[in-house]
Amino acid sequence: MSEPVARPRGRPYGFKPFHLVVGAVVACFWVGLAAFVLTHGRGDPSAVDVYSELPADFTAHLQAQGVQYQGLSSVDAATTQRVLSQPLGGGVTSTGSSAIVLRTALTDKGGSQGSTAYTDQAALMVVVPDVQSGGGSGSSVYVAFLDPVTFKILTSLTYDAAAPSSSG
């Protein structure tokens, strides 16, 4: 009749104990890589709450002038330096330590000084608190939204930080 089928015992053909060592090394590498990726970035400056850097009542002052932003995130030091080296316009001088540069999306109804209307336009937002412009008191806040590629000013505005916002 038929011969009984015997299952082979022992290691498969071509298998060497060295393969176990290589497998263990690869498994340890993947576990280490996963642990590194999961813990990387904690405590970095990029994890800072960027909204806390903005002046008090900032959003309300911008909304009162028809300008909105969303999705703030920090930018690297090279981008900040490049943005602040650009002329900001209006006689504004930025002191590097007080100026804030953030990446955002701009929505502007076009109401400020004949500016163009934008809806969810990618932009770099430059905020200069205590701006010194034309001999002012220093309580004004200058805000400019720049194109992230060309660094041209899309829209800019200045508001008095001491005055209450009139959002509505």
C-alpha positions as protocol buffer text, in pm:
chain_id: "A"
residue {
  index: 1
  type: MET
  ca { x: 0 y: 0 z: 0 }
}
residue {
  index: 2
  type: SER
  ca { x: 133 y: 340 z: 80 }
}
residue {
  index: 3
  type: GLU
  ca { x: 429 y: 424 z: 287 }
}
residue {
  index: 4
  type: PRO
  ca { x: 370 y: 633 z: 600 }
}
residue {
  index: 5
  type: VAL
  ca { x: 471 y: 994 z: 557 }
}
residue {
  index: 6
  type: ALA
  ca { x: 726 y: 1087 z: 818 }
}
residue {
  index: 7
  type: ARG
  ca { x: 773 y: 1448 z: 910 }
}
residue {
  index: 8
  type: PRO
  ca { x: 1128 y: 1567 z: 897 }
}
residue {
  index: 9
  type: ARG
  ca { x: 1284 y: 1645 z: 1231 }
}
residue {
  index: 10
  type: GLY
  ca { x: 1557 y: 1888 z: 1317 }
}
residue {
  index: 11
  type: ARG
  ca { x: 1645 y: 2211 z: 1148 }
}
residue {
  index: 12
  type: PRO
  ca { x: 1536 y: 2293 z: 794 }
}
residue {
  index: 13
  type: TYR
  ca { x: 1771 y: 2239 z: 503 }
}
residue {
  index: 14
  type: GLY
  ca { x: 2026 y: 2522 z: 478 }
}
residue {
  index: 15
  type: PHE
  ca { x: 1958 y: 2658 z: 827 }
}
residue {
  index: 16
  type: LYS
  ca { x: 2260 y: 2743 z: 1040 }
}
residue {
  index: 17
  type: PRO
  ca { x: 2279 y: 2853 z: 1406 }
}
residue {
  index: 18
  type: PHE
  ca { x: 2424 y: 3181 z: 1277 }
}
residue {
  index: 19
  type: HIS
  ca { x: 2075 y: 3268 z: 1148 }
}
residue {
  index: 20
  type: LEU
  ca { x: 1942 y: 3275 z: 1505 }
}
residue {
  index: 21
  type: VAL
  ca { x: 2212 y: 3525 z: 1601 }
}
residue {
  index: 22
  type: VAL
  ca { x: 2131 y: 3749 z: 1303 }
}
residue {
  index: 23
  type: GLY
  ca { x: 1758 y: 3729 z: 1383 }
}
residue {
  index: 24
  type: ALA
  ca { x: 1819 y: 3829 z: 1745 }
}
residue {
  index: 25
  type: VAL
  ca { x: 2035 y: 4125 z: 1639 }
}
residue {
  index: 26
  type: VAL
  ca { x: 1770 y: 4247 z: 1392 }
}
residue {
  index: 27
  type: ALA
  ca { x: 1495 y: 4212 z: 1656 }
}
residue {
  index: 28
  type: CYS
  ca { x: 1701 y: 4411 z: 1909 }
}
residue {
  index: 29
  type: PHE
  ca { x: 1768 y: 4680 z: 1648 }
}
residue {
  index: 30
  type: TRP
  ca { x: 1397 y: 4719 z: 1567 }
}
residue {
  index: 31
  type: VAL
  ca { x: 1298 y: 4736 z: 1934 }
}
residue {
  index: 32
  type: GLY
  ca { x: 1568 y: 5000 z: 1996 }
}
residue {
  index: 33
  type: LEU
  ca { x: 1462 y: 5200 z: 1689 }
}
residue {
  index: 34
  type: ALA
  ca { x: 1097 y: 5192 z: 1795 }
}
residue {
  index: 35
  type: ALA
  ca { x: 1190 y: 5309 z: 2148 }
}
residue {
  index: 36
  type: PHE
  ca { x: 1401 y: 5594 z: 2006 }
}
residue {
  index: 37
  type: VAL
  ca { x: 1126 y: 5711 z: 1769 }
}
residue {
  index: 38
  type: LEU
  ca { x: 860 y: 5703 z: 2037 }
}
residue {
  index: 39
  type: THR
  ca { x: 1066 y: 5903 z: 2287 }
}
residue {
  index: 40
  type: HIS
  ca { x: 1235 y: 6142 z: 2043 }
}
residue {
  index: 41
  type: GLY
  ca { x: 1117 y: 6502 z: 2056 }
}
residue {
  index: 42
  type: ARG
  ca { x: 999 y: 6519 z: 2414 }
}
residue {
  index: 43
  type: GLY
  ca { x: 1111 y: 6843 z: 2577 }
}
residue {
  index: 44
  type: ASP
  ca { x: 1232 y: 6996 z: 2249 }
}
residue {
  index: 45
  type: PRO
  ca { x: 1167 y: 7367 z: 2193 }
}
residue {
  index: 46
  type: SER
  ca { x: 930 y: 7268 z: 1911 }
}
residue {
  index: 47
  type: ALA
  ca { x: 701 y: 7115 z: 2175 }
}
residue {
  index: 48
  type: VAL
  ca { x: 650 y: 7458 z: 2339 }
}
residue {
  index: 49
  type: ASP
  ca { x: 297 y: 7600 z: 2336 }
}
residue {
  index: 50
  type: VAL
  ca { x: 337 y: 7874 z: 2075 }
}
residue {
  index: 51
  type: TYR
  ca { x: 7 y: 8038 z: 2169 }
}
residue {
  index: 52
  type: SER
  ca { x: 152 y: 8135 z: 2507 }
}
residue {
  index: 53
  type: GLU
  ca { x: 419 y: 8344 z: 2331 }
}
residue {
  index: 54
  type: LEU
  ca { x: 162 y: 8582 z: 2178 }
}
residue {
  index: 55
  type: PRO
  ca { x: 65 y: 8911 z: 2344 }
}
residue {
  index: 56
  type: ALA
  ca { x: -249 y: 8925 z: 2559 }
}
residue {
  index: 57
  type: ASP
  ca { x: -579 y: 8959 z: 2366 }
}
residue {
  index: 58
  type: PHE
  ca { x: -386 y: 8908 z: 2040 }
}
residue {
  index: 59
  type: THR
  ca { x: -650 y: 8705 z: 1854 }
}
residue {
  index: 60
  type: ALA
  ca { x: -932 y: 8945 z: 1943 }
}
residue {
  index: 61
  type: HIS
  ca { x: -736 y: 9247 z: 1813 }
}
residue {
  index: 62
  type: LEU
  ca { x: -670 y: 9072 z: 1482 }
}
residue {
  index: 63
  type: GLN
  ca { x: -1030 y: 8957 z: 1445 }
}
residue {
  index: 64
  type: ALA
  ca { x: -1147 y: 9314 z: 1505 }
}
residue {
  index: 65
  type: GLN
  ca { x: -949 y: 9410 z: 1194 }
}
residue {
  index: 66
  type: GLY
  ca { x: -1084 y: 9120 z: 986 }
}
residue {
  index: 67
  type: VAL
  ca { x: -775 y: 8899 z: 1011 }
}
residue {
  index: 68
  type: GLN
  ca { x: -781 y: 8540 z: 1138 }
}
residue {
  index: 69
  type: TYR
  ca { x: -517 y: 8273 z: 1166 }
}
residue {
  index: 70
  type: GLN
  ca { x: -517 y: 7904 z: 1249 }
}
residue {
  index: 71
  type: GLY
  ca { x: -274 y: 7621 z: 1307 }
}
residue {
  index: 72
  type: LEU
  ca { x: 26 y: 7796 z: 1460 }
}
residue {
  index: 73
  type: SER
  ca { x: 356 y: 7610 z: 1465 }
}
residue {
  index: 74
  type: SER
  ca { x: 710 y: 7720 z: 1535 }
}
residue {
  index: 75
  type: VAL
  ca { x: 976 y: 7761 z: 1267 }
}
residue {
  index: 76
  type: ASP
  ca { x: 1345 y: 7679 z: 1277 }
}
residue {
  index: 77
  type: ALA
  ca { x: 1608 y: 7935 z: 1373 }
}
residue {
  index: 78
  type: ALA
  ca { x: 1732 y: 7980 z: 1015 }
}
residue {
  index: 79
  type: THR
  ca { x: 1383 y: 8071 z: 891 }
}
residue {
  index: 80
  type: THR
  ca { x: 1333 y: 8311 z: 1182 }
}
residue {
  index: 81
  type: GLN
  ca { x: 1665 y: 8482 z: 1108 }
}
residue {
  index: 82
  type: ARG
  ca { x: 1586 y: 8509 z: 737 }
}
residue {
  index: 83
  type: VAL
  ca { x: 1238 y: 8651 z: 801 }
}
residue {
  index: 84
  type: LEU
  ca { x: 1366 y: 8908 z: 1050 }
}
residue {
  index: 85
  type: SER
  ca { x: 1637 y: 9021 z: 808 }
}
residue {
  index: 86
  type: GLN
  ca { x: 1364 y: 9129 z: 564 }
}
residue {
  index: 87
  type: PRO
  ca { x: 1233 y: 9486 z: 581 }
}
residue {
  index: 88
  type: LEU
  ca { x: 906 y: 9477 z: 776 }
}
residue {
  index: 89
  type: GLY
  ca { x: 771 y: 9804 z: 638 }
}
residue {
  index: 90
  type: GLY
  ca { x: 613 y: 10104 z: 808 }
}
residue {
  index: 91
  type: GLY
  ca { x: 936 y: 10207 z: 980 }
}
residue {
  index: 92
  type: VAL
  ca { x: 912 y: 9908 z: 1215 }
}
residue {
  index: 93
  type: THR
  ca { x: 1235 y: 9792 z: 1370 }
}
residue {
  index: 94
  type: SER
  ca { x: 1235 y: 9444 z: 1516 }
}
residue {
  index: 95
  type: THR
  ca { x: 1459 y: 9348 z: 1799 }
}
residue {
  index: 96
  type: GLY
  ca { x: 1552 y: 8986 z: 1740 }
}
residue {
  index: 97
  type: SER
  ca { x: 1478 y: 8878 z: 2097 }
}
residue {
  index: 98
  type: SER
  ca { x: 1122 y: 9012 z: 2111 }
}
residue {
  index: 99
  type: ALA
  ca { x: 1000 y: 8929 z: 1759 }
}
residue {
  index: 100
  type: ILE
  ca { x: 805 y: 8606 z: 1718 }
}
residue {
  index: 101
  type: VAL
  ca { x: 788 y: 8414 z: 1389 }
}
residue {
  index: 102
  type: LEU
  ca { x: 532 y: 8135 z: 1347 }
}
residue {
  index: 103
  type: ARG
  ca { x: 393 y: 7929 z: 1060 }
}
residue {
  index: 104
  type: THR
  ca { x: 14 y: 7960 z: 1014 }
}
residue {
  index: 105
  type: ALA
  ca { x: -277 y: 7981 z: 771 }
}
residue {
  index: 106
  type: LEU
  ca { x: -410 y: 8333 z: 706 }
}
residue {
  index: 107
  type: THR
  ca { x: -768 y: 8436 z: 642 }
}
residue {
  index: 108
  type: ASP
  ca { x: -804 y: 8808 z: 569 }
}
residue {
  index: 109
  type: LYS
  ca { x: -1128 y: 8966 z: 452 }
}
residue {
  index: 110
  type: GLY
  ca { x: -925 y: 9236 z: 276 }
}
residue {
  index: 111
  type: GLY
  ca { x: -1044 y: 9519 z: 496 }
}
residue {
  index: 112
  type: SER
  ca { x: -711 y: 9656 z: 613 }
}
residue {
  index: 113
  type: GLN
  ca { x: -564 y: 9933 z: 396 }
}
residue {
  index: 114
  type: GLY
  ca { x: -696 y: 9794 z: 66 }
}
residue {
  index: 115
  type: SER
  ca { x: -524 y: 9459 z: 111 }
}
residue {
  index: 116
  type: THR
  ca { x: -611 y: 9149 z: -86 }
}
residue {
  index: 117
  type: ALA
  ca { x: -852 y: 8896 z: 62 }
}
residue {
  index: 118
  type: TYR
  ca { x: -698 y: 8559 z: 157 }
}
residue {
  index: 119
  type: THR
  ca { x: -862 y: 8235 z: 270 }
}
residue {
  index: 120
  type: ASP
  ca { x: -647 y: 7973 z: 444 }
}
residue {
  index: 121
  type: GLN
  ca { x: -334 y: 8109 z: 276 }
}
residue {
  index: 122
  type: ALA
  ca { x: -10 y: 7953 z: 404 }
}
residue {
  index: 123
  type: ALA
  ca { x: 191 y: 8227 z: 570 }
}
residue {
  index: 124
  type: LEU
  ca { x: 462 y: 8314 z: 818 }
}
residue {
  index: 125
  type: MET
  ca { x: 331 y: 8538 z: 1095 }
}
residue {
  index: 126
  type: VAL
  ca { x: 572 y: 8793 z: 1240 }
}
residue {
  index: 127
  type: VAL
  ca { x: 465 y: 8949 z: 1570 }
}
residue {
  index: 128
  type: VAL
  ca { x: 667 y: 9237 z: 1713 }
}
residue {
  index: 129
  type: PRO
  ca { x: 536 y: 9339 z: 2055 }
}
residue {
  index: 130
  type: ASP
  ca { x: 632 y: 9681 z: 2197 }
}
residue {
  index: 131
  type: VAL
  ca { x: 713 y: 9806 z: 1849 }
}
residue {
  index: 132
  type: GLN
  ca { x: 897 y: 10134 z: 1808 }
}
residue {
  index: 133
  type: SER
  ca { x: 741 y: 10294 z: 1503 }
}
residue {
  index: 134
  type: GLY
  ca { x: 769 y: 10659 z: 1417 }
}
residue {
  index: 135
  type: GLY
  ca { x: 831 y: 10774 z: 1775 }
}
residue {
  index: 136
  type: GLY
  ca { x: 537 y: 10581 z: 1921 }
}
residue {
  index: 137
  type: SER
  ca { x: 491 y: 10493 z: 2283 }
}
residue {
  index: 138
  type: GLY
  ca { x: 611 y: 10136 z: 2248 }
}
residue {
  index: 139
  type: SER
  ca { x: 278 y: 9979 z: 2348 }
}
residue {
  index: 140
  type: SER
  ca { x: 185 y: 9892 z: 1989 }
}
residue {
  index: 141
  type: VAL
  ca { x: 202 y: 9544 z: 1841 }
}
residue {
  index: 142
  type: TYR
  ca { x: 303 y: 9501 z: 1477 }
}
residue {
  index: 143
  type: VAL
  ca { x: 182 y: 9190 z: 1293 }
}
residue {
  index: 144
  type: ALA
  ca { x: 283 y: 9094 z: 940 }
}
residue {
  index: 145
  type: PHE
  ca { x: 189 y: 8787 z: 740 }
}
residue {
  index: 146
  type: LEU
  ca { x: 452 y: 8689 z: 484 }
}
residue {
  index: 147
  type: ASP
  ca { x: 448 y: 8448 z: 194 }
}
residue {
  index: 148
  type: PRO
  ca { x: 653 y: 8147 z: 315 }
}
residue {
  index: 149
  type: VAL
  ca { x: 838 y: 8115 z: -18 }
}
residue {
  index: 150
  type: THR
  ca { x: 910 y: 8471 z: -130 }
}
residue {
  index: 151
  type: PHE
  ca { x: 888 y: 8644 z: 213 }
}
residue {
  index: 152
  type: LYS
  ca { x: 677 y: 8923 z: 57 }
}
residue {
  index: 153
  type: ILE
  ca { x: 430 y: 9083 z: 296 }
}
residue {
  index: 154
  type: LEU
  ca { x: 77 y: 8957 z: 230 }
}
residue {
  index: 155
  type: THR
  ca { x: -84 y: 9185 z: 488 }
}
residue {
  index: 156
  type: SER
  ca { x: 29 y: 9378 z: 793 }
}
residue {
  index: 157
  type: LEU
  ca { x: -132 y: 9572 z: 1073 }
}
residue {
  index: 158
  type: THR
  ca { x: -46 y: 9753 z: 1393 }
}
residue {
  index: 159
  type: TYR
  ca { x: -269 y: 9780 z: 1698 }
}
residue {
  index: 160
  type: ASP
  ca { x: -244 y: 9948 z: 2035 }
}
residue {
  index: 161
  type: ALA
  ca { x: -189 y: 9676 z: 2295 }
}
residue {
  index: 162
  type: ALA
  ca { x: -315 y: 9903 z: 2574 }
}
residue {
  index: 163
  type: ALA
  ca { x: -652 y: 9958 z: 2404 }
}
residue {
  index: 164
  type: PRO
  ca { x: -928 y: 9702 z: 2458 }
}
residue {
  index: 165
  type: SER
  ca { x: -1013 y: 9493 z: 2153 }
}
residue {
  index: 166
  type: SER
  ca { x: -1346 y: 9557 z: 1988 }
}
residue {
  index: 167
  type: SER
  ca { x: -1421 y: 9214 z: 1845 }
}
residue {
  index: 168
  type: GLY
  ca { x: -1776 y: 9141 z: 1762 }
}
